[in-house]
Amino acid sequence: MRVFVATNNPGKLRELRAIFAGSGWDLESYLEYAEPDEGPISYGDNAALKARALRAQLEAAGIDGGVLGDDSGIEVTALAGRPGVLSARFGGAAASWEDRRMALLRELASEGSDDRSARFVCVLHFVDRAGREFSARGEIRGSLATTERGSAGFSFDPIFEYPPGARTFAEFSEEEKNAVSHRARAAQALLDAVRAAV
Ligand code: IMP
């Protein structure tokens, strides 16, 4: 099945393509995809917003296929769950991924808490060719490292240890991360829901 992914983040697309490999879903990007403005609402609302926006853009271009929206974030317990849905813009719109990691570690240090626990959350929203909508969520609990380690993955991966105190996601191979990640868990739940509805 041909499925377009509503993202401009190559790291996410790469992971999703690997996760869905062998599922019968053939994931591709739409280069002209114009990302809608996300609200500080919820992962589910944002994922649906992205999927529906891409569907409308594809329809306008006369392209047929399913669409998949992904909204995700990192939630730090000692920061009351921040940055959460605002993760992509944490530290300012112009910040690099490294800037965002440093900003998060600084904010946790200034909180003065010993609790370094955190989780990644992902919601996937799928609209099939007939317009039916499905949503699924996945999460993974770990902890924040004190300094970054590793060079794989993207964004907060170099400071996210899984399990707590062990390697960071940036020290995982792609296969290892995709075996346990919030995105892989959401994908499995989504595939189960879609297959159950057929
Ligand atoms: P959005 O879903 O595109 O709005 O952005 C989610 C943001 O959450 C990303 O830009 C990252 O900062 C963070 N994030 C979500 N999933 C991951 C992951 O697997 N690794 C590292 N950072 C992630």
JSON list of C-alpha atoms and ligand atoms in Angstrom, two decimals:
[
{"chain": "A", "resi": 1, "resn": "MET", "atom": "CA", "xyz": [0.00, 0.00, 0.00]},
{"chain": "A", "resi": 2, "resn": "ARG", "atom": "CA", "xyz": [1.33, 3.43, -0.94]},
{"chain": "A", "resi": 3, "resn": "VAL", "atom": "CA", "xyz": [1.51, 5.73, 2.11]},
{"chain": "A", "resi": 4, "resn": "PHE", "atom": "CA", "xyz": [2.81, 9.29, 2.19]},
{"chain": "A", "resi": 5, "resn": "VAL", "atom": "CA", "xyz": [4.40, 10.52, 5.43]},
{"chain": "A", "resi": 6, "resn": "ALA", "atom": "CA", "xyz": [3.61, 14.03, 6.67]},
{"chain": "A", "resi": 7, "resn": "THR", "atom": "CA", "xyz": [7.06, 15.09, 7.80]},
{"chain": "A", "resi": 8, "resn": "ASN", "atom": "CA", "xyz": [10.00, 17.18, 6.68]},
{"chain": "A", "resi": 9, "resn": "ASN", "atom": "CA", "xyz": [12.29, 15.50, 9.22]},
{"chain": "A", "resi": 10, "resn": "PRO", "atom": "CA", "xyz": [14.55, 13.01, 7.36]},
{"chain": "A", "resi": 11, "resn": "GLY", "atom": "CA", "xyz": [15.43, 11.24, 10.63]},
{"chain": "A", "resi": 12, "resn": "LYS", "atom": "CA", "xyz": [11.78, 10.46, 11.31]},
{"chain": "A", "resi": 13, "resn": "LEU", "atom": "CA", "xyz": [11.09, 9.36, 7.75]},
{"chain": "A", "resi": 14, "resn": "ARG", "atom": "CA", "xyz": [14.10, 7.06, 7.76]},
{"chain": "A", "resi": 15, "resn": "GLU", "atom": "CA", "xyz": [13.00, 5.45, 11.03]},
{"chain": "A", "resi": 16, "resn": "LEU", "atom": "CA", "xyz": [9.40, 5.05, 9.90]},
{"chain": "A", "resi": 17, "resn": "ARG", "atom": "CA", "xyz": [10.45, 3.46, 6.61]},
{"chain": "A", "resi": 18, "resn": "ALA", "atom": "CA", "xyz": [12.60, 0.92, 8.47]},
{"chain": "A", "resi": 19, "resn": "ILE", "atom": "CA", "xyz": [9.88, 0.25, 11.06]},
{"chain": "A", "resi": 20, "resn": "PHE", "atom": "CA", "xyz": [7.18, -0.35, 8.40]},
{"chain": "A", "resi": 21, "resn": "ALA", "atom": "CA", "xyz": [9.47, -2.43, 6.15]},
{"chain": "A", "resi": 22, "resn": "GLY", "atom": "CA", "xyz": [7.85, -5.80, 5.59]},
{"chain": "A", "resi": 23, "resn": "SER", "atom": "CA", "xyz": [4.39, -4.58, 6.68]},
{"chain": "A", "resi": 24, "resn": "GLY", "atom": "CA", "xyz": [3.06, -4.13, 3.17]},
{"chain": "A", "resi": 25, "resn": "TRP", "atom": "CA", "xyz": [3.06, -0.34, 3.65]},
{"chain": "A", "resi": 26, "resn": "ASP", "atom": "CA", "xyz": [5.40, 1.41, 1.26]},
{"chain": "A", "resi": 27, "resn": "LEU", "atom": "CA", "xyz": [6.26, 4.74, 2.90]},
{"chain": "A", "resi": 28, "resn": "GLU", "atom": "CA", "xyz": [7.33, 7.72, 0.87]},
{"chain": "A", "resi": 29, "resn": "SER", "atom": "CA", "xyz": [7.72, 11.43, 1.37]},
{"chain": "A", "resi": 30, "resn": "TYR", "atom": "CA", "xyz": [5.97, 14.17, -0.56]},
{"chain": "A", "resi": 31, "resn": "LEU", "atom": "CA", "xyz": [8.64, 16.76, -1.32]},
{"chain": "A", "resi": 32, "resn": "GLU", "atom": "CA", "xyz": [6.13, 19.61, -1.68]},
{"chain": "A", "resi": 33, "resn": "TYR", "atom": "CA", "xyz": [4.57, 18.87, 1.75]},
{"chain": "A", "resi": 34, "resn": "ALA", "atom": "CA", "xyz": [3.87, 22.14, 3.56]},
{"chain": "A", "resi": 35, "resn": "GLU", "atom": "CA", "xyz": [3.72, 21.50, 7.30]},
{"chain": "A", "resi": 36, "resn": "PRO", "atom": "CA", "xyz": [0.73, 23.15, 9.04]},
{"chain": "A", "resi": 37, "resn": "ASP", "atom": "CA", "xyz": [1.33, 25.21, 12.19]},
{"chain": "A", "resi": 38, "resn": "GLU", "atom": "CA", "xyz": [1.11, 22.87, 15.17]},
{"chain": "A", "resi": 39, "resn": "GLY", "atom": "CA", "xyz": [-0.78, 23.96, 18.22]},
{"chain": "A", "resi": 40, "resn": "PRO", "atom": "CA", "xyz": [0.26, 23.31, 21.82]},
{"chain": "A", "resi": 41, "resn": "ILE", "atom": "CA", "xyz": [-2.71, 20.96, 22.00]},
{"chain": "A", "resi": 42, "resn": "SER", "atom": "CA", "xyz": [-1.93, 17.26, 22.04]},
{"chain": "A", "resi": 43, "resn": "TYR", "atom": "CA", "xyz": [0.17, 14.77, 20.11]},
{"chain": "A", "resi": 44, "resn": "GLY", "atom": "CA", "xyz": [-3.02, 13.21, 18.76]},
{"chain": "A", "resi": 45, "resn": "ASP", "atom": "CA", "xyz": [-4.46, 16.49, 17.47]},
{"chain": "A", "resi": 46, "resn": "ASN", "atom": "CA", "xyz": [-1.12, 17.49, 15.92]},
{"chain": "A", "resi": 47, "resn": "ALA", "atom": "CA", "xyz": [-0.61, 14.10, 14.23]},
{"chain": "A", "resi": 48, "resn": "ALA", "atom": "CA", "xyz": [-4.15, 14.29, 12.79]},
{"chain": "A", "resi": 49, "resn": "LEU", "atom": "CA", "xyz": [-3.60, 17.89, 11.68]},
{"chain": "A", "resi": 50, "resn": "LYS", "atom": "CA", "xyz": [-0.45, 16.91, 9.77]},
{"chain": "A", "resi": 51, "resn": "ALA", "atom": "CA", "xyz": [-2.03, 13.84, 8.14]},
{"chain": "A", "resi": 52, "resn": "ARG", "atom": "CA", "xyz": [-5.15, 15.74, 7.03]},
{"chain": "A", "resi": 53, "resn": "ALA", "atom": "CA", "xyz": [-3.07, 18.65, 5.72]},
{"chain": "A", "resi": 54, "resn": "LEU", "atom": "CA", "xyz": [-0.97, 16.30, 3.60]},
{"chain": "A", "resi": 55, "resn": "ARG", "atom": "CA", "xyz": [-4.07, 14.48, 2.38]},
{"chain": "A", "resi": 56, "resn": "ALA", "atom": "CA", "xyz": [-5.56, 17.79, 1.19]},
{"chain": "A", "resi": 57, "resn": "GLN", "atom": "CA", "xyz": [-2.28, 18.74, -0.51]},
{"chain": "A", "resi": 58, "resn": "LEU", "atom": "CA", "xyz": [-2.09, 15.37, -2.29]},
{"chain": "A", "resi": 59, "resn": "GLU", "atom": "CA", "xyz": [-5.73, 15.59, -3.37]},
{"chain": "A", "resi": 60, "resn": "ALA", "atom": "CA", "xyz": [-5.13, 19.05, -4.81]},
{"chain": "A", "resi": 61, "resn": "ALA", "atom": "CA", "xyz": [-2.18, 17.62, -6.78]},
{"chain": "A", "resi": 62, "resn": "GLY", "atom": "CA", "xyz": [-4.26, 14.64, -8.00]},
{"chain": "A", "resi": 63, "resn": "ILE", "atom": "CA", "xyz": [-2.15, 12.07, -6.09]},
{"chain": "A", "resi": 64, "resn": "ASP", "atom": "CA", "xyz": [-3.78, 9.04, -4.53]},
{"chain": "A", "resi": 65, "resn": "GLY", "atom": "CA", "xyz": [-2.56, 7.20, -1.41]},
{"chain": "A", "resi": 66, "resn": "GLY", "atom": "CA", "xyz": [-2.86, 6.81, 2.33]},
{"chain": "A", "resi": 67, "resn": "VAL", "atom": "CA", "xyz": [-1.27, 9.40, 4.62]},
{"chain": "A", "resi": 68, "resn": "LEU", "atom": "CA", "xyz": [0.57, 9.06, 7.91]},
{"chain": "A", "resi": 69, "resn": "GLY", "atom": "CA", "xyz": [1.15, 11.85, 10.45]},
{"chain": "A", "resi": 70, "resn": "ASP", "atom": "CA", "xyz": [3.61, 11.51, 13.35]},
{"chain": "A", "resi": 71, "resn": "ASP", "atom": "CA", "xyz": [3.73, 13.79, 16.36]},
{"chain": "A", "resi": 72, "resn": "SER", "atom": "CA", "xyz": [6.14, 13.04, 19.13]},
{"chain": "A", "resi": 73, "resn": "GLY", "atom": "CA", "xyz": [8.10, 14.58, 21.96]},
{"chain": "A", "resi": 74, "resn": "ILE", "atom": "CA", "xyz": [10.16, 14.06, 25.07]},
{"chain": "A", "resi": 75, "resn": "GLU", "atom": "CA", "xyz": [8.66, 14.47, 28.55]},
{"chain": "A", "resi": 76, "resn": "VAL", "atom": "CA", "xyz": [10.89, 15.07, 31.56]},
{"chain": "A", "resi": 77, "resn": "THR", "atom": "CA", "xyz": [9.34, 14.11, 34.90]},
{"chain": "A", "resi": 78, "resn": "ALA", "atom": "CA", "xyz": [11.17, 16.76, 36.97]},
{"chain": "A", "resi": 79, "resn": "LEU", "atom": "CA", "xyz": [9.99, 19.43, 34.48]},
{"chain": "A", "resi": 80, "resn": "ALA", "atom": "CA", "xyz": [6.35, 18.39, 34.87]},
{"chain": "A", "resi": 81, "resn": "GLY", "atom": "CA", "xyz": [6.37, 16.69, 31.47]},
{"chain": "A", "resi": 82, "resn": "ARG", "atom": "CA", "xyz": [7.94, 19.53, 29.50]},
{"chain": "A", "resi": 83, "resn": "PRO", "atom": "CA", "xyz": [8.82, 20.06, 26.71]},
{"chain": "A", "resi": 84, "resn": "GLY", "atom": "CA", "xyz": [6.25, 17.45, 25.57]},
{"chain": "A", "resi": 85, "resn": "VAL", "atom": "CA", "xyz": [4.25, 18.53, 22.51]},
{"chain": "A", "resi": 86, "resn": "LEU", "atom": "CA", "xyz": [6.50, 21.58, 22.24]},
{"chain": "A", "resi": 87, "resn": "SER", "atom": "CA", "xyz": [9.71, 19.50, 21.89]},
{"chain": "A", "resi": 88, "resn": "ALA", "atom": "CA", "xyz": [10.35, 20.38, 18.24]},
{"chain": "A", "resi": 89, "resn": "ARG", "atom": "CA", "xyz": [10.59, 24.09, 19.10]},
{"chain": "A", "resi": 90, "resn": "PHE", "atom": "CA", "xyz": [12.21, 23.78, 22.54]},
{"chain": "A", "resi": 91, "resn": "GLY", "atom": "CA", "xyz": [15.02, 26.33, 22.97]},
{"chain": "A", "resi": 92, "resn": "GLY", "atom": "CA", "xyz": [13.69, 28.59, 20.20]},
{"chain": "A", "resi": 93, "resn": "ALA", "atom": "CA", "xyz": [12.70, 28.24, 16.56]},
{"chain": "A", "resi": 94, "resn": "ALA", "atom": "CA", "xyz": [16.26, 28.80, 15.29]},
{"chain": "A", "resi": 95, "resn": "ALA", "atom": "CA", "xyz": [17.96, 26.42, 17.75]},
{"chain": "A", "resi": 96, "resn": "SER", "atom": "CA", "xyz": [19.96, 23.47, 16.41]},
{"chain": "A", "resi": 97, "resn": "TRP", "atom": "CA", "xyz": [19.36, 19.97, 17.79]},
{"chain": "A", "resi": 98, "resn": "GLU", "atom": "CA", "xyz": [22.51, 20.36, 19.86]},
{"chain": "A", "resi": 99, "resn": "ASP", "atom": "CA", "xyz": [21.25, 23.71, 21.23]},
{"chain": "A", "resi": 100, "resn": "ARG", "atom": "CA", "xyz": [17.97, 22.02, 22.23]},
{"chain": "A", "resi": 101, "resn": "ARG", "atom": "CA", "xyz": [19.76, 19.18, 24.02]},
{"chain": "A", "resi": 102, "resn": "MET", "atom": "CA", "xyz": [21.96, 21.63, 25.93]},
{"chain": "A", "resi": 103, "resn": "ALA", "atom": "CA", "xyz": [18.95, 23.78, 26.81]},
{"chain": "A", "resi": 104, "resn": "LEU", "atom": "CA", "xyz": [17.11, 20.75, 28.18]},
{"chain": "A", "resi": 105, "resn": "LEU", "atom": "CA", "xyz": [20.07, 19.60, 30.29]},
{"chain": "A", "resi": 106, "resn": "ARG", "atom": "CA", "xyz": [20.53, 23.17, 31.60]},
{"chain": "A", "resi": 107, "resn": "GLU", "atom": "CA", "xyz": [16.85, 23.43, 32.51]},
{"chain": "A", "resi": 108, "resn": "LEU", "atom": "CA", "xyz": [16.95, 20.11, 34.36]},
{"chain": "A", "resi": 109, "resn": "ALA", "atom": "CA", "xyz": [20.13, 21.17, 36.22]},
{"chain": "A", "resi": 110, "resn": "SER", "atom": "CA", "xyz": [18.55, 24.45, 37.27]},
{"chain": "A", "resi": 111, "resn": "GLU", "atom": "CA", "xyz": [15.57, 22.52, 38.62]},
{"chain": "A", "resi": 112, "resn": "GLY", "atom": "CA", "xyz": [17.98, 20.91, 41.12]},
{"chain": "A", "resi": 113, "resn": "SER", "atom": "CA", "xyz": [16.18, 17.56, 41.07]},
{"chain": "A", "resi": 114, "resn": "ASP", "atom": "CA", "xyz": [17.85, 14.13, 41.31]},
{"chain": "A", "resi": 115, "resn": "ASP", "atom": "CA", "xyz": [15.04, 12.67, 39.22]},
{"chain": "A", "resi": 116, "resn": "ARG", "atom": "CA", "xyz": [16.38, 12.36, 35.66]},
{"chain": "A", "resi": 117, "resn": "SER", "atom": "CA", "xyz": [13.57, 10.13, 34.38]},
{"chain": "A", "resi": 118, "resn": "ALA", "atom": "CA", "xyz": [12.02, 10.97, 31.03]},
{"chain": "A", "resi": 119, "resn": "ARG", "atom": "CA", "xyz": [9.98, 9.36, 28.30]},
{"chain": "A", "resi": 120, "resn": "PHE", "atom": "CA", "xyz": [9.54, 9.65, 24.57]},
{"chain": "A", "resi": 121, "resn": "VAL", "atom": "CA", "xyz": [5.95, 9.65, 23.31]},
{"chain": "A", "resi": 122, "resn": "CYS", "atom": "CA", "xyz": [4.72, 9.20, 19.74]},
{"chain": "A", "resi": 123, "resn": "VAL", "atom": "CA", "xyz": [1.24, 9.31, 18.22]},
{"chain": "A", "resi": 124, "resn": "LEU", "atom": "CA", "xyz": [0.73, 8.13, 14.66]},
{"chain": "A", "resi": 125, "resn": "HIS", "atom": "CA", "xyz": [-2.38, 9.15, 12.74]},
{"chain": "A", "resi": 126, "resn": "PHE", "atom": "CA", "xyz": [-3.29, 7.31, 9.54]},
{"chain": "A", "resi": 127, "resn": "VAL", "atom": "CA", "xyz": [-5.91, 8.22, 6.95]},
{"chain": "A", "resi": 128, "resn": "ASP", "atom": "CA", "xyz": [-6.51, 5.50, 4.38]},
{"chain": "A", "resi": 129, "resn": "ARG", "atom": "CA", "xyz": [-7.49, 6.06, 0.74]},
{"chain": "A", "resi": 130, "resn": "ALA", "atom": "CA", "xyz": [-11.17, 5.78, 1.66]},
{"chain": "A", "resi": 131, "resn": "GLY", "atom": "CA", "xyz": [-10.81, 8.50, 4.30]},
{"chain": "A", "resi": 132, "resn": "ARG", "atom": "CA", "xyz": [-11.01, 6.23, 7.35]},
{"chain": "A", "resi": 133, "resn": "GLU", "atom": "CA", "xyz": [-8.88, 7.48, 10.24]},
{"chain": "A", "resi": 134, "resn": "PHE", "atom": "CA", "xyz": [-6.83, 5.51, 12.79]},
{"chain": "A", "resi": 135, "resn": "SER", "atom": "CA", "xyz": [-4.64, 6.68, 15.64]},
{"chain": "A", "resi": 136, "resn": "ALA", "atom": "CA", "xyz": [-2.15, 4.88, 17.89]},
{"chain": "A", "resi": 137, "resn": "ARG", "atom": "CA", "xyz": [0.26, 5.85, 20.66]},
{"chain": "A", "resi": 138, "resn": "GLY", "atom": "CA", "xyz": [3.58, 4.48, 21.87]},
{"chain": "A", "resi": 139, "resn": "GLU", "atom": "CA", "xyz": [5.96, 5.48, 24.62]},
{"chain": "A", "resi": 140, "resn": "ILE", "atom": "CA", "xyz": [9.30, 4.45, 26.09]},
{"chain": "A", "resi": 141, "resn": "ARG", "atom": "CA", "xyz": [10.65, 5.30, 29.52]},
{"chain": "A", "resi": 142, "resn": "GLY", "atom": "CA", "xyz": [14.32, 6.10, 30.10]},
{"chain": "A", "resi": 143, "resn": "SER", "atom": "CA", "xyz": [16.39, 8.84, 31.69]},
{"chain": "A", "resi": 144, "resn": "LEU", "atom": "CA", "xyz": [18.44, 11.88, 30.72]},
{"chain": "A", "resi": 145, "resn": "ALA", "atom": "CA", "xyz": [22.22, 11.51, 30.58]},
{"chain": "A", "resi": 146, "resn": "THR", "atom": "CA", "xyz": [24.39, 14.27, 32.10]},
{"chain": "A", "resi": 147, "resn": "THR", "atom": "CA", "xyz": [26.30, 14.77, 28.84]},
{"chain": "A", "resi": 148, "resn": "GLU", "atom": "CA", "xyz": [25.58, 13.68, 25.30]},
{"chain": "A", "resi": 149, "resn": "ARG", "atom": "CA", "xyz": [26.96, 10.42, 23.95]},
{"chain": "A", "resi": 150, "resn": "GLY", "atom": "CA", "xyz": [26.77, 8.71, 20.55]},
{"chain": "A", "resi": 151, "resn": "SER", "atom": "CA", "xyz": [26.25, 9.91, 17.02]},
{"chain": "A", "resi": 152, "resn": "ALA", "atom": "CA", "xyz": [23.32, 7.91, 15.61]},
{"chain": "A", "resi": 153, "resn": "GLY", "atom": "CA", "xyz": [19.66, 8.98, 15.51]},
{"chain": "A", "resi": 154, "resn": "PHE", "atom": "CA", "xyz": [18.51, 12.58, 15.75]},
{"chain": "A", "resi": 155, "resn": "SER", "atom": "CA", "xyz": [17.53, 15.40, 18.10]},
{"chain": "A", "resi": 156, "resn": "PHE", "atom": "CA", "xyz": [17.36, 14.24, 21.76]},
{"chain": "A", "resi": 157, "resn": "ASP", "atom": "CA", "xyz": [18.76, 10.73, 21.08]},
{"chain": "A", "resi": 158, "resn": "PRO", "atom": "CA", "xyz": [22.30, 11.51, 22.39]},
{"chain": "A", "resi": 159, "resn": "ILE", "atom": "CA", "xyz": [20.94, 12.37, 25.86]},
{"chain": "A", "resi": 160, "resn": "PHE", "atom": "CA", "xyz": [18.20, 9.73, 26.19]},
{"chain": "A", "resi": 161, "resn": "GLU", "atom": "CA", "xyz": [19.40, 6.64, 28.08]},
{"chain": "A", "resi": 162, "resn": "TYR", "atom": "CA", "xyz": [17.52, 3.38, 27.74]},
{"chain": "A", "resi": 163, "resn": "PRO", "atom": "CA", "xyz": [17.17, 1.66, 30.06]},
{"chain": "A", "resi": 164, "resn": "PRO", "atom": "CA", "xyz": [17.92, 4.43, 32.59]},
{"chain": "A", "resi": 165, "resn": "GLY", "atom": "CA", "xyz": [21.67, 4.67, 33.19]},
{"chain": "A", "resi": 166, "resn": "ALA", "atom": "CA", "xyz": [22.60, 2.53, 30.16]},
{"chain": "A", "resi": 167, "resn": "ARG", "atom": "CA", "xyz": [23.42, 3.50, 26.55]},
{"chain": "A", "resi": 168, "resn": "THR", "atom": "CA", "xyz": [21.85, 6.51, 24.88]},
{"chain": "A", "resi": 169, "resn": "PHE", "atom": "CA", "xyz": [19.64, 6.04, 21.82]},
{"chain": "A", "resi": 170, "resn": "ALA", "atom": "CA", "xyz": [22.46, 7.63, 19.79]},
{"chain": "A", "resi": 171, "resn": "GLU", "atom": "CA", "xyz": [24.65, 4.69, 20.85]},
{"chain": "A", "resi": 172, "resn": "PHE", "atom": "CA", "xyz": [22.04, 2.21, 19.58]},
{"chain": "A", "resi": 173, "resn": "SER", "atom": "CA", "xyz": [22.10, 0.83, 16.06]},
{"chain": "A", "resi": 174, "resn": "GLU", "atom": "CA", "xyz": [19.08, 1.78, 13.97]},
{"chain": "A", "resi": 175, "resn": "GLU", "atom": "CA", "xyz": [17.72, -1.78, 14.34]},
{"chain": "A", "resi": 176, "resn": "GLU", "atom": "CA", "xyz": [18.12, -1.68, 18.13]},
{"chain": "A", "resi": 177, "resn": "LYS", "atom": "CA", "xyz": [16.30, 1.63, 18.46]},
{"chain": "A", "resi": 178, "resn": "ASN", "atom": "CA", "xyz": [13.53, 0.49, 16.12]},
{"chain": "A", "resi": 179, "resn": "ALA", "atom": "CA", "xyz": [13.01, -2.66, 18.18]},
{"chain": "A", "resi": 180, "resn": "VAL", "atom": "CA", "xyz": [11.96, -0.70, 21.29]},
{"chain": "A", "resi": 181, "resn": "SER", "atom": "CA", "xyz": [11.21, 2.93, 20.41]},
{"chain": "A", "resi": 182, "resn": "HIS", "atom": "CA", "xyz": [8.03, 4.92, 21.06]},
{"chain": "A", "resi": 183, "resn": "ARG", "atom": "CA", "xyz": [7.65, 5.24, 17.26]},
{"chain": "A", "resi": 184, "resn": "ALA", "atom": "CA", "xyz": [7.96, 1.47, 16.71]},
{"chain": "A", "resi": 185, "resn": "ARG", "atom": "CA", "xyz": [5.45, 0.78, 19.49]},
{"chain": "A", "resi": 186, "resn": "ALA", "atom": "CA", "xyz": [2.97, 3.26, 18.01]},
{"chain": "A", "resi": 187, "resn": "ALA", "atom": "CA", "xyz": [3.50, 1.71, 14.56]},
{"chain": "A", "resi": 188, "resn": "GLN", "atom": "CA", "xyz": [2.77, -1.79, 15.81]},
{"chain": "A", "resi": 189, "resn": "ALA", "atom": "CA", "xyz": [-0.41, -0.62, 17.56]},
{"chain": "A", "resi": 190, "resn": "LEU", "atom": "CA", "xyz": [-1.47, 1.24, 14.40]},
{"chain": "A", "resi": 191, "resn": "LEU", "atom": "CA", "xyz": [-0.91, -1.77, 12.14]},
{"chain": "A", "resi": 192, "resn": "ASP", "atom": "CA", "xyz": [-2.92, -3.93, 14.59]},
{"chain": "A", "resi": 193, "resn": "ALA", "atom": "CA", "xyz": [-5.80, -1.41, 14.54]},
{"chain": "A", "resi": 194, "resn": "VAL", "atom": "CA", "xyz": [-5.86, -1.07, 10.76]},
{"chain": "A", "resi": 195, "resn": "ARG", "atom": "CA", "xyz": [-5.65, -4.84, 10.19]},
{"chain": "A", "resi": 196, "resn": "ALA", "atom": "CA", "xyz": [-8.43, -5.44, 12.72]},
{"chain": "A", "resi": 197, "resn": "ALA", "atom": "CA", "xyz": [-10.68, -3.03, 10.81]},
{"chain": "A", "resi": 198, "resn": "VAL", "atom": "CA", "xyz": [-10.19, -4.69, 7.42]},
{"chain": "B", "resi": 1, "resn": "IMP", "atom": "P1", "xyz": [7.41, 16.84, 15.77]},
{"chain": "B", "resi": 1, "resn": "IMP", "atom": "O1", "xyz": [6.71, 15.54, 16.09]},
{"chain": "B", "resi": 1, "resn": "IMP", "atom": "O2", "xyz": [7.93, 16.86, 14.38]},
{"chain": "B", "resi": 1, "resn": "IMP", "atom": "O3", "xyz": [6.60, 18.01, 16.15]},
{"chain": "B", "resi": 1, "resn": "IMP", "atom": "O4", "xyz": [8.73, 16.89, 16.64]},
{"chain": "B", "resi": 1, "resn": "IMP", "atom": "C1", "xyz": [8.96, 16.03, 17.68]},
{"chain": "B", "resi": 1, "resn": "IMP", "atom": "C2", "xyz": [10.25, 16.42, 18.39]},
{"chain": "B", "resi": 1, "resn": "IMP", "atom": "O5", "xyz": [10.38, 15.56, 19.52]},
{"chain": "B", "resi": 1, "resn": "IMP", "atom": "C3", "xyz": [11.48, 16.20, 17.53]},
{"chain": "B", "resi": 1, "resn": "IMP", "atom": "O6", "xyz": [11.86, 17.33, 16.82]},
{"chain": "B", "resi": 1, "resn": "IMP", "atom": "C4", "xyz": [12.50, 15.84, 18.60]},
{"chain": "B", "resi": 1, "resn": "IMP", "atom": "O7", "xyz": [13.00, 17.03, 19.18]},
{"chain": "B", "resi": 1, "resn": "IMP", "atom": "C5", "xyz": [11.69, 15.09, 19.63]},
{"chain": "B", "resi": 1, "resn": "IMP", "atom": "N1", "xyz": [11.69, 13.64, 19.32]},
{"chain": "B", "resi": 1, "resn": "IMP", "atom": "C6", "xyz": [10.63, 12.88, 18.99]},
{"chain": "B", "resi": 1, "resn": "IMP", "atom": "N2", "xyz": [10.99, 11.60, 18.74]},
{"chain": "B", "resi": 1, "resn": "IMP", "atom": "C7", "xyz": [12.33, 11.58, 18.92]},
{"chain": "B", "resi": 1, "resn": "IMP", "atom": "C8", "xyz": [13.29, 10.52, 18.78]},
{"chain": "B", "resi": 1, "resn": "IMP", "atom": "O8", "xyz": [13.01, 9.36, 18.43]},
{"chain": "B", "resi": 1, "resn": "IMP", "atom": "N3", "xyz": [14.56, 10.88, 19.03]},
{"chain": "B", "resi": 1, "resn": "IMP", "atom": "C9", "xyz": [14.94, 12.13, 19.40]},
{"chain": "B", "resi": 1, "resn": "IMP", "atom": "N4", "xyz": [14.08, 13.15, 19.53]},
{"chain": "B", "resi": 1, "resn": "IMP", "atom": "C10", "xyz": [12.78, 12.87, 19.28]}
]
